[in-house]
Coordinates of N, CA and C in Angstrom, one line a residue:
Chain A
X1 N -25.0 100.9 -7.0 CA -25.5 99.6 -7.3 C -26.6 99.3 -6.2
X2 N -27.7 98.9 -6.7 CA -28.9 98.6 -5.9 C -28.6 97.2 -5.1
X3 N -28.8 97.3 -3.8 CA -28.8 96.0 -3.0 C -30.0 95.9 -2.2
X4 N -30.6 94.7 -2.2 CA -31.8 94.4 -1.5 C -31.6 93.4 -0.5
X5 N -32.1 93.6 0.7 CA -32.0 92.7 1.9 C -33.3 92.4 2.5
X6 N -33.5 91.1 2.9 CA -34.7 90.7 3.5 C -34.4 90.1 4.9
X7 N -35.1 90.6 5.9 CA -35.0 90.1 7.2 C -36.4 89.8 7.8
X8 N -36.6 88.6 8.5 CA -35.5 87.6 8.7 C -35.3 86.7 7.5
X9 N -34.3 85.8 7.6 CA -34.1 84.9 6.5 C -35.1 83.7 6.6
X10 N -35.5 83.4 7.8 CA -36.5 82.4 8.0 C -37.4 82.8 9.2
X11 N -38.7 82.3 9.1 CA -39.7 82.7 10.1 C -40.7 81.5 10.2
X12 N -40.9 81.1 11.4 CA -42.0 80.1 11.7 C -43.0 80.7 12.6
X13 N -44.3 80.6 12.3 CA -45.3 81.1 13.1 C -46.5 80.2 13.1
X14 N -47.3 80.2 14.2 CA -48.4 79.3 14.3 C -49.5 79.8 13.3
X15 N -50.3 78.8 12.8 CA -51.4 79.2 12.0 C -52.3 80.2 12.6
X16 N -52.8 81.1 11.8 CA -53.8 82.1 12.3 C -53.2 83.4 12.7
X17 N -51.9 83.4 12.9 CA -51.2 84.7 13.3 C -51.0 85.6 12.1
X18 N -51.0 86.9 12.5 CA -50.6 87.9 11.5 C -49.1 88.0 11.5
X19 N -48.5 88.3 10.4 CA -47.0 88.5 10.3 C -46.6 89.5 9.3
X20 N -45.3 90.0 9.5 CA -44.8 91.0 8.7 C -43.4 90.5 8.2
X21 N -43.2 90.6 6.9 CA -41.9 90.4 6.2 C -41.3 91.7 5.8
X22 N -40.0 91.8 6.0 CA -39.3 93.1 5.7 C -38.4 93.0 4.5
X23 N -38.3 94.1 3.8 CA -37.4 94.3 2.6 C -36.8 95.6 2.7
X24 N -35.5 95.7 2.5 CA -34.9 97.0 2.5 C -34.0 97.1 1.3
X25 N -33.8 98.4 0.7 CA -33.0 98.6 -0.5 C -32.2 99.8 -0.3
X26 N -31.1 99.8 -1.0 CA -30.1 100.9 -0.7 C -30.3 102.1 -1.6
X27 N -30.8 102.0 -2.8 CA -31.0 103.1 -3.7 C -32.5 103.4 -3.8
X28 N -32.9 104.6 -3.3 CA -34.3 104.9 -3.2 C -34.9 105.4 -4.5
X29 N -34.1 105.5 -5.6 CA -34.6 105.9 -6.9 C -35.2 104.7 -7.6
X30 N -36.3 104.1 -7.0 CA -36.9 102.9 -7.6 C -38.0 103.3 -8.5
X31 N -38.3 102.5 -9.5 CA -39.5 102.6 -10.3 C -40.7 101.9 -9.7
X32 N -40.4 100.7 -9.3 CA -41.4 99.9 -8.6 C -40.8 98.8 -7.7
X33 N -41.6 98.2 -6.9 CA -41.1 97.1 -6.1 C -42.2 96.0 -6.2
X34 N -41.7 94.7 -6.3 CA -42.6 93.6 -6.5 C -42.3 92.6 -5.4
X35 N -43.4 92.0 -4.9 CA -43.3 90.8 -4.0 C -43.7 89.6 -4.7
X36 N -42.9 88.5 -4.5 CA -43.1 87.2 -5.1 C -43.2 86.2 -4.1
X37 N -43.8 85.1 -4.5 CA -43.8 83.9 -3.7 C -43.1 82.8 -4.5
X38 N -42.3 81.9 -3.8 CA -41.7 80.8 -4.5 C -41.9 79.6 -3.7
X39 N -42.5 78.6 -4.3 CA -42.6 77.3 -3.6 C -41.4 76.4 -4.0
X40 N -41.0 75.5 -3.1 CA -39.8 74.7 -3.3 C -39.7 74.1 -4.7
X41 N -38.6 74.4 -5.4 CA -38.3 73.9 -6.7 C -39.2 74.4 -7.8
X42 N -39.9 75.5 -7.5 CA -40.8 76.1 -8.5 C -40.4 77.5 -9.0
X43 N -41.2 78.0 -9.9 CA -40.9 79.4 -10.4 C -41.5 80.4 -9.4
X44 N -41.6 81.6 -9.8 CA -42.1 82.7 -9.0 C -43.5 83.1 -9.3
X45 N -44.3 83.3 -8.3 CA -45.6 83.8 -8.5 C -45.7 85.3 -8.0
X46 N -46.1 86.2 -8.8 CA -46.2 87.6 -8.4 C -47.3 87.8 -7.5
X47 N -47.1 88.4 -6.4 CA -48.1 88.7 -5.3 C -48.6 90.1 -5.4
X48 N -47.7 91.1 -5.4 CA -48.1 92.5 -5.4 C -47.0 93.3 -6.0
X49 N -47.5 94.4 -6.7 CA -46.6 95.3 -7.3 C -46.9 96.7 -6.8
X50 N -45.9 97.4 -6.3 CA -46.1 98.8 -5.8 C -45.3 99.7 -6.7
X51 N -46.0 100.7 -7.3 CA -45.3 101.7 -8.1 C -44.6 102.7 -7.1
X52 N -43.6 103.4 -7.6 CA -42.9 104.3 -6.7 C -43.8 105.4 -6.2
X53 N -44.9 105.7 -6.9 CA -45.8 106.8 -6.4 C -46.8 106.3 -5.4
X54 N -46.8 105.0 -5.2 CA -47.8 104.5 -4.3 C -47.2 104.2 -2.9
X55 N -48.1 104.1 -1.9 CA -47.7 103.8 -0.5 C -48.0 102.3 -0.2
X56 N -49.0 101.8 -0.7 CA -49.4 100.4 -0.4 C -50.3 99.8 -1.5
X57 N -50.3 98.5 -1.4 CA -51.2 97.7 -2.3 C -51.7 96.5 -1.5
X58 N -53.0 96.2 -1.8 CA -53.6 95.1 -1.1 C -54.2 94.1 -2.0
X59 N -54.1 92.8 -1.6 CA -54.7 91.7 -2.4 C -55.1 90.6 -1.4
X60 N -56.4 90.6 -1.1 CA -56.9 89.6 -0.2 C -56.3 89.8 1.2
X61 N -55.6 88.7 1.7 CA -55.0 88.8 3.1 C -53.6 89.5 3.0
X62 N -53.2 89.9 1.9 CA -51.8 90.5 1.7 C -51.9 92.0 1.6
X63 N -51.0 92.6 2.3 CA -50.8 94.1 2.2 C -49.4 94.4 2.1
X64 N -49.0 95.1 1.1 CA -47.6 95.6 0.9 C -47.5 97.1 1.0
X65 N -46.5 97.5 1.8 CA -46.3 99.0 1.9 C -44.9 99.4 1.4
X66 N -44.8 100.6 1.0 CA -43.5 101.1 0.5 C -43.2 102.5 1.1
X67 N -42.0 102.6 1.6 CA -41.5 103.9 2.1 C -40.2 104.1 1.4
X68 N -40.2 104.9 0.3 CA -39.0 105.1 -0.5 C -37.9 105.8 0.3
X69 N -38.3 106.8 1.0 CA -37.3 107.6 1.7 C -36.5 106.9 2.7
X70 N -37.1 105.9 3.3 CA -36.3 105.0 4.2 C -35.8 103.8 3.6
X71 N -36.1 103.5 2.3 CA -35.7 102.4 1.6 C -36.2 101.1 2.2
X72 N -37.5 101.1 2.5 CA -38.1 99.9 3.1 C -39.5 99.6 2.5
X73 N -39.8 98.3 2.5 CA -41.1 97.8 2.1 C -41.4 96.6 3.1
X74 N -42.7 96.5 3.4 CA -43.1 95.4 4.2 C -44.3 94.6 3.6
X75 N -44.3 93.3 3.8 CA -45.4 92.5 3.3 C -46.1 92.0 4.6
X76 N -47.4 92.3 4.7 CA -48.2 91.9 5.9 C -49.1 90.8 5.4
X77 N -49.1 89.7 6.1 CA -50.0 88.6 5.8 C -50.9 88.4 7.0
X78 N -52.2 88.5 6.8 CA -53.2 88.4 7.9 C -53.6 86.9 8.0
X79 N -53.9 86.5 9.2 CA -54.6 85.2 9.4 C -53.9 84.1 8.6
X80 N -52.6 83.9 9.0 CA -51.8 83.0 8.2 C -52.3 81.6 8.1
X81 N -52.1 80.9 7.0 CA -52.5 79.5 6.8 C -51.4 78.7 6.4
X82 N -51.4 77.3 6.6 CA -50.3 76.5 6.2 C -50.0 76.6 4.7
X83 N -50.9 76.9 3.9 CA -50.7 77.1 2.5 C -49.9 78.3 2.1
X84 N -49.7 79.2 3.1 CA -48.8 80.4 2.9 C -47.3 80.0 3.1
X85 N -47.0 78.8 3.5 CA -45.6 78.4 3.6 C -44.9 78.4 2.3
X86 N -43.9 79.2 2.2 CA -43.1 79.4 0.9 C -42.0 80.3 1.2
X87 N -41.2 80.6 0.2 CA -40.2 81.6 0.3 C -40.7 82.9 -0.4
X88 N -40.6 84.0 0.3 CA -41.1 85.3 -0.2 C -39.9 86.1 -0.6
X89 N -40.0 86.6 -1.8 CA -38.9 87.5 -2.4 C -39.4 88.8 -2.7
X90 N -38.7 89.9 -2.4 CA -39.0 91.2 -2.9 C -37.9 91.5 -4.0
X91 N -38.4 92.3 -4.9 CA -37.5 92.7 -6.0 C -37.8 94.1 -6.4
X92 N -36.7 94.8 -6.7 CA -36.8 96.3 -7.0 C -36.4 96.5 -8.4
X93 N -37.1 97.4 -9.1 CA -36.8 97.9 -10.4 C -36.4 99.4 -10.3
X94 N -35.3 99.7 -10.8 CA -34.8 101.1 -10.8 C -35.3 101.9 -12.1
X95 N -35.3 103.2 -12.0 CA -35.6 104.0 -13.2 C -34.6 103.7 -14.2
X96 N -35.1 103.7 -15.5 CA -34.2 103.6 -16.6 C -33.7 102.2 -16.8
X97 N -34.3 101.2 -16.2 CA -33.8 99.8 -16.2 C -34.9 98.9 -16.0
X98 N -35.1 97.9 -16.8 CA -36.2 96.9 -16.6 C -35.8 95.7 -15.8
X99 N -34.5 95.7 -15.4 CA -34.0 94.6 -14.6 C -34.5 94.7 -13.2
X100 N -34.8 93.5 -12.6 CA -35.1 93.4 -11.2 C -33.9 93.0 -10.4
X101 N -33.8 93.7 -9.3 CA -32.8 93.2 -8.3 C -33.5 92.6 -7.1
X102 N -33.1 91.3 -6.9 CA -33.9 90.5 -5.9 C -33.2 90.6 -4.5
X103 N -34.1 90.5 -3.5 CA -33.6 90.3 -2.2 C -33.2 88.9 -1.9
X104 N -32.8 88.6 -0.7 CA -32.3 87.3 -0.3 C -33.4 86.3 0.1
X105 N -34.6 86.8 0.3 CA -35.7 86.0 0.5 C -35.9 85.7 2.0
X106 N -37.2 85.4 2.3 CA -37.6 85.0 3.7 C -38.3 83.7 3.5
X107 N -37.8 82.6 4.2 CA -38.5 81.3 4.1 C -39.5 81.3 5.2
X108 N -40.8 81.2 4.9 CA -41.9 81.3 5.9 C -42.5 79.9 6.0
X109 N -42.6 79.5 7.3 CA -43.3 78.2 7.6 C -44.4 78.5 8.6
X110 N -45.6 78.1 8.2 CA -46.8 78.3 9.0 C -47.1 76.9 9.7
X111 N -47.1 76.9 11.0 CA -47.3 75.7 11.8 C -48.7 75.4 12.0
X112 N -49.2 74.3 11.6 CA -50.7 74.0 11.8 C -51.0 73.8 13.2
Chain B
X1 N -51.7 90.2 -18.0 CA -50.7 89.2 -17.4 C -50.0 88.5 -18.6
X2 N -49.1 87.6 -18.3 CA -48.4 86.8 -19.3 C -48.2 85.4 -18.8
X3 N -48.4 84.4 -19.7 CA -48.2 83.0 -19.4 C -47.0 82.6 -20.1
X4 N -46.1 82.0 -19.3 CA -44.8 81.6 -19.8 C -44.6 80.1 -19.6
X5 N -44.1 79.5 -20.6 CA -43.7 78.1 -20.5 C -42.2 77.9 -20.8
X6 N -41.6 76.9 -20.1 CA -40.2 76.6 -20.3 C -40.1 75.1 -20.6
X7 N -39.1 74.8 -21.5 CA -38.7 73.4 -21.7 C -37.2 73.3 -21.7
X8 N -36.6 72.2 -21.1 CA -37.3 71.2 -20.3 C -37.6 71.8 -18.9
X9 N -38.4 71.1 -18.1 CA -38.6 71.5 -16.8 C -37.4 71.1 -15.9
X10 N -36.8 70.1 -16.2 CA -35.6 69.7 -15.5 C -34.7 68.8 -16.4
X11 N -33.4 68.7 -16.0 CA -32.5 67.8 -16.8 C -31.3 67.6 -15.9
X12 N -30.7 66.4 -16.2 CA -29.5 66.0 -15.5 C -28.5 65.9 -16.7
X13 N -27.4 66.6 -16.6 CA -26.4 66.6 -17.7 C -25.0 66.3 -17.3
X14 N -24.2 65.9 -18.2 CA -22.9 65.5 -17.8 C -22.0 66.8 -18.0
X15 N -20.9 66.8 -17.2 CA -19.9 67.9 -17.4 C -19.4 68.0 -18.8
X16 N -19.3 69.2 -19.3 CA -18.7 69.4 -20.6 C -19.7 69.5 -21.7
X17 N -20.9 69.1 -21.5 CA -22.0 69.2 -22.5 C -22.7 70.5 -22.4
X18 N -23.7 70.7 -23.3 CA -24.4 71.9 -23.4 C -25.9 71.6 -23.3
X19 N -26.7 72.5 -22.8 CA -28.2 72.3 -22.8 C -28.8 73.6 -23.2
X20 N -29.8 73.5 -24.1 CA -30.6 74.7 -24.5 C -32.0 74.6 -23.9
X21 N -32.3 75.8 -23.3 CA -33.6 75.9 -22.6 C -34.5 76.8 -23.4
X22 N -35.7 76.4 -23.6 CA -36.6 77.2 -24.4 C -37.6 78.0 -23.5
X23 N -38.0 79.1 -24.0 CA -39.0 79.9 -23.2 C -40.0 80.5 -24.2
X24 N -41.3 80.2 -24.0 CA -42.4 80.6 -24.8 C -43.4 81.5 -24.1
X25 N -43.7 82.6 -24.6 CA -44.7 83.5 -24.0 C -46.0 83.6 -24.8
X26 N -47.1 83.8 -24.1 CA -48.4 83.8 -24.8 C -48.7 85.1 -25.4
X27 N -47.8 86.1 -25.4 CA -48.1 87.4 -26.0 C -46.8 88.0 -26.4
X28 N -46.8 88.9 -27.3 CA -45.6 89.6 -27.9 C -45.0 90.5 -26.8
X29 N -43.8 90.4 -26.6 CA -43.1 91.2 -25.6 C -41.8 91.8 -26.2
X30 N -41.4 92.9 -25.7 CA -40.2 93.5 -26.2 C -39.0 92.9 -25.7
X31 N -38.9 92.7 -24.4 CA -37.8 92.2 -23.7 C -38.1 90.9 -23.0
X32 N -37.1 90.0 -23.0 CA -37.2 88.8 -22.2 C -36.0 88.7 -21.4
X33 N -36.1 88.2 -20.2 CA -35.0 88.2 -19.2 C -34.7 86.7 -18.8
X34 N -33.4 86.5 -18.7 CA -33.0 85.2 -18.2 C -32.3 85.3 -16.8
X35 N -32.8 84.6 -15.8 CA -32.3 84.6 -14.5 C -31.7 83.3 -14.1
X36 N -30.8 83.3 -13.2 CA -30.3 82.0 -12.6 C -30.5 82.1 -11.1
X37 N -30.9 80.9 -10.5 CA -31.0 80.8 -9.1 C -30.2 79.6 -8.6
X38 N -29.1 79.9 -8.1 CA -28.2 78.8 -7.6 C -28.8 78.3 -6.3
X39 N -28.5 77.0 -5.9 CA -29.1 76.4 -4.7 C -29.0 77.3 -3.5
X40 N -30.1 77.5 -2.9 CA -30.2 78.3 -1.6 C -30.0 79.8 -1.8
X41 N -29.9 80.2 -3.0 CA -29.6 81.6 -3.3 C -30.9 82.3 -3.9
X42 N -30.7 83.6 -4.0 CA -31.8 84.4 -4.7 C -31.5 84.4 -6.2
X43 N -32.3 85.2 -6.9 CA -32.2 85.2 -8.4 C -31.2 86.3 -8.8
X44 N -30.4 85.9 -9.9 CA -29.4 86.8 -10.5 C -29.7 86.9 -12.0
X45 N -29.8 88.1 -12.5 CA -30.0 88.3 -13.9 C -28.8 87.9 -14.7
X46 N -29.0 87.0 -15.7 CA -27.9 86.6 -16.6 C -27.9 87.6 -17.8
X47 N -29.0 87.9 -18.5 CA -29.0 88.7 -19.7 C -30.4 89.1 -20.0
X48 N -30.5 90.2 -20.8 CA -31.8 90.7 -21.3 C -31.7 90.4 -22.8
X49 N -32.8 89.8 -23.4 CA -32.9 89.5 -24.8 C -33.9 90.3 -25.5
X50 N -33.5 91.1 -26.5 CA -34.4 91.9 -27.3 C -34.4 91.2 -28.7
X51 N -35.6 91.3 -29.3 CA -35.8 90.7 -30.6 C -35.0 91.5 -31.6
X52 N -34.2 90.8 -32.4 CA -33.5 91.5 -33.5 C -32.2 92.1 -33.1
X53 N -31.7 91.9 -31.9 CA -30.4 92.5 -31.5 C -29.7 91.6 -30.6
X54 N -28.5 91.8 -30.3 CA -27.7 91.0 -29.4 C -28.2 91.2 -28.0
X55 N -28.1 90.1 -27.3 CA -28.5 90.1 -25.9 C -27.5 91.0 -25.1
X56 N -28.0 91.6 -24.0 CA -27.2 92.3 -23.1 C -26.9 91.5 -21.9
X57 N -25.6 91.3 -21.6 CA -25.2 90.4 -20.5 C -24.8 91.2 -19.2
X58 N -25.2 90.7 -18.1 CA -24.8 91.3 -16.8 C -23.3 91.0 -16.5
X59 N -22.8 91.7 -15.6 CA -21.4 91.5 -15.2 C -21.3 90.1 -14.7
X60 N -20.3 89.4 -15.1 CA -20.0 88.0 -14.7 C -20.6 87.0 -15.6
X61 N -21.3 87.4 -16.6 CA -21.9 86.4 -17.6 C -21.5 86.8 -19.0
X62 N -21.1 85.8 -19.8 CA -20.5 86.1 -21.1 C -21.3 85.2 -22.1
X63 N -21.3 85.8 -23.4 CA -22.0 85.2 -24.4 C -21.5 83.8 -24.8
X64 N -20.2 83.5 -24.7 CA -19.7 82.2 -25.0 C -20.2 81.1 -24.1
X65 N -20.5 81.5 -22.9 CA -21.0 80.5 -21.9 C -22.5 80.4 -21.9
X66 N -23.2 81.5 -22.2 CA -24.6 81.6 -22.1 C -25.2 82.2 -23.4
X67 N -25.0 81.6 -24.6 CA -25.6 82.2 -25.8 C -27.1 82.2 -25.7
X68 N -27.6 83.3 -26.3 CA -29.1 83.5 -26.2 C -29.6 83.8 -27.6
X69 N -30.7 83.2 -28.0 CA -31.4 83.6 -29.2 C -32.7 84.2 -28.9
X70 N -33.1 85.1 -29.8 CA -34.5 85.7 -29.7 C -35.0 85.9 -31.1
X71 N -35.5 84.8 -31.7 CA -35.9 84.9 -33.1 C -37.2 85.7 -33.4
X72 N -38.1 85.8 -32.4 CA -39.3 86.5 -32.5 C -39.8 87.1 -31.2
X73 N -40.9 87.7 -31.2 CA -41.4 88.4 -30.0 C -42.0 87.6 -28.9
X74 N -42.1 86.3 -29.2 CA -42.7 85.4 -28.2 C -41.8 84.2 -27.7
X75 N -40.6 84.2 -28.2 CA -39.7 83.0 -28.0 C -38.3 83.4 -27.8
X76 N -37.6 82.6 -26.9 CA -36.2 82.8 -26.7 C -35.6 81.5 -26.2
X77 N -34.3 81.4 -26.4 CA -33.6 80.2 -25.9 C -32.3 80.7 -25.2
X78 N -32.0 80.0 -24.1 CA -30.7 80.2 -23.4 C -30.0 78.9 -23.5
X79 N -28.7 78.9 -23.9 CA -27.9 77.7 -23.9 C -26.8 77.8 -22.8
X80 N -26.7 76.8 -22.0 CA -25.7 76.7 -21.0 C -24.6 75.8 -21.6
X81 N -23.4 76.4 -21.9 CA -22.4 75.7 -22.6 C -21.3 75.1 -21.8
X82 N -20.7 74.0 -22.2 CA -19.5 73.5 -21.5 C -19.8 73.4 -20.0
X83 N -20.8 72.7 -19.7 CA -21.3 72.8 -18.3 C -20.4 72.2 -17.3
X84 N -20.4 72.7 -16.1 CA -19.7 72.2 -14.9 C -20.7 72.1 -13.8
X85 N -20.3 71.4 -12.7 CA -21.3 71.3 -11.6 C -21.7 72.6 -11.0
X86 N -20.9 73.6 -11.2 CA -21.2 75.0 -10.7 C -22.4 75.6 -11.4
X87 N -22.7 75.0 -12.6 CA -23.9 75.5 -13.4 C -25.2 74.9 -12.9
X88 N -25.1 74.0 -11.9 CA -26.4 73.4 -11.4 C -27.2 74.5 -10.7
X89 N -28.4 74.8 -11.3 CA -29.2 75.9 -10.8 C -30.6 75.7 -11.4
X90 N -31.5 76.6 -11.0 CA -32.7 76.8 -11.7 C -32.6 78.0 -12.6
X91 N -32.9 77.8 -13.9 CA -32.9 78.9 -14.8 C -34.3 79.3 -15.2
X92 N -34.6 80.6 -15.0 CA -35.9 81.1 -15.2 C -35.9 82.2 -16.3
X93 N -37.0 82.2 -17.1 CA -37.1 83.3 -18.0 C -38.3 84.2 -17.5
X94 N -38.3 85.4 -17.9 CA -39.2 86.4 -17.3 C -39.5 87.5 -18.4
X95 N -40.7 88.0 -18.3 CA -41.1 89.1 -19.2 C -41.9 90.2 -18.4
X96 N -42.0 91.4 -18.9 CA -42.9 92.4 -18.4 C -44.1 92.3 -19.3
X97 N -45.3 92.1 -18.7 CA -46.5 92.0 -19.5 C -46.7 93.3 -20.4
X98 N -47.2 93.1 -21.6 CA -47.4 94.2 -22.5 C -48.4 95.3 -21.9
X99 N -48.0 96.5 -21.9 CA -48.8 97.6 -21.4 C -48.8 97.6 -19.9
X100 N -48.0 96.9 -19.2 CA -48.0 96.8 -17.8 C -46.6 97.0 -17.2
X101 N -46.6 96.8 -15.9 CA -45.3 97.0 -15.2 C -44.9 95.7 -14.4
X102 N -45.8 94.8 -14.3 CA -45.5 93.6 -13.5 C -44.7 92.7 -14.3
X103 N -43.7 92.0 -13.6 CA -42.9 91.1 -14.2 C -43.3 89.7 -13.9
X104 N -43.4 88.8 -14.9 CA -43.9 87.4 -14.7 C -42.8 86.5 -15.1
X105 N -42.8 85.3 -14.4 CA -41.8 84.3 -14.5 C -42.3 83.0 -15.0
X106 N -41.5 82.3 -15.8 CA -41.8 81.0 -16.1 C -41.6 80.0 -15.0
X107 N -41.9 78.7 -15.1 CA -41.8 77.8 -14.1 C -40.4 77.3 -13.8
X108 N -39.5 77.7 -14.6 CA -38.1 77.4 -14.4 C -37.6 76.1 -14.9
X109 N -36.3 76.0 -15.2 CA -35.7 74.7 -15.6 C -34.6 74.4 -14.6
X110 N -34.8 73.2 -13.9 CA -33.9 72.8 -12.9 C -32.8 72.0 -13.5
X111 N -31.6 72.5 -13.5 CA -30.5 71.8 -14.2 C -29.5 71.3 -13.1
X112 N -29.2 70.0 -13.3 CA -28.2 69.4 -12.4 C -27.1 68.9 -13.3
X113 N -25.8 69.2 -13.0 CA -24.7 68.8 -13.8 C -23.8 67.9 -13.0
X114 N -23.6 66.7 -13.5 CA -22.8 65.7 -12.8 C -21.4 65.5 -13.3

């Protein structure tokens, strides 16, 4: 059974700093991994999708990496802004299954 | 991509009643997914809905409690039956965009049961 963990559970950093969010998963036979952002009381916004054959994906100030062998992914946010404050979730899809298994989330606060 | 809408956006319901949540997608999709997010928790898959067949439920979720309809390729409903305060959650529907791999989510329905 796939289990996904995110550390830390909460993170506060001053505006302008670069930061890294971590995601680990127990079953390395993944099809893809997706990072989402969730604002309080809202739905999920897809940030980046990494296929199992890829090592990283970039979108603007965001960069996500994937290391299947170690069961880890990181989301790097450059030059953080107050608008980046949200909960960040990673989710894994295994082969043969369209279901996503979600991590526990990291609540990020950017301090102006 | 896929644009998903849900109705209602929020509701407050009394214990013992039922609520039906609607999910509409702007494109035809094979599978639609229903997730639950309990307060302070991450998302848990309730069931997968295919058009023209019975929904597939995850462990811990049953059809009598969460009946699902999927009348066509762009629409689905989830009913939360005989509600109790423990059903207070955000309910989200989700799809994989046609021809793609990325999963998209609706804005969610925030349910409070009193």
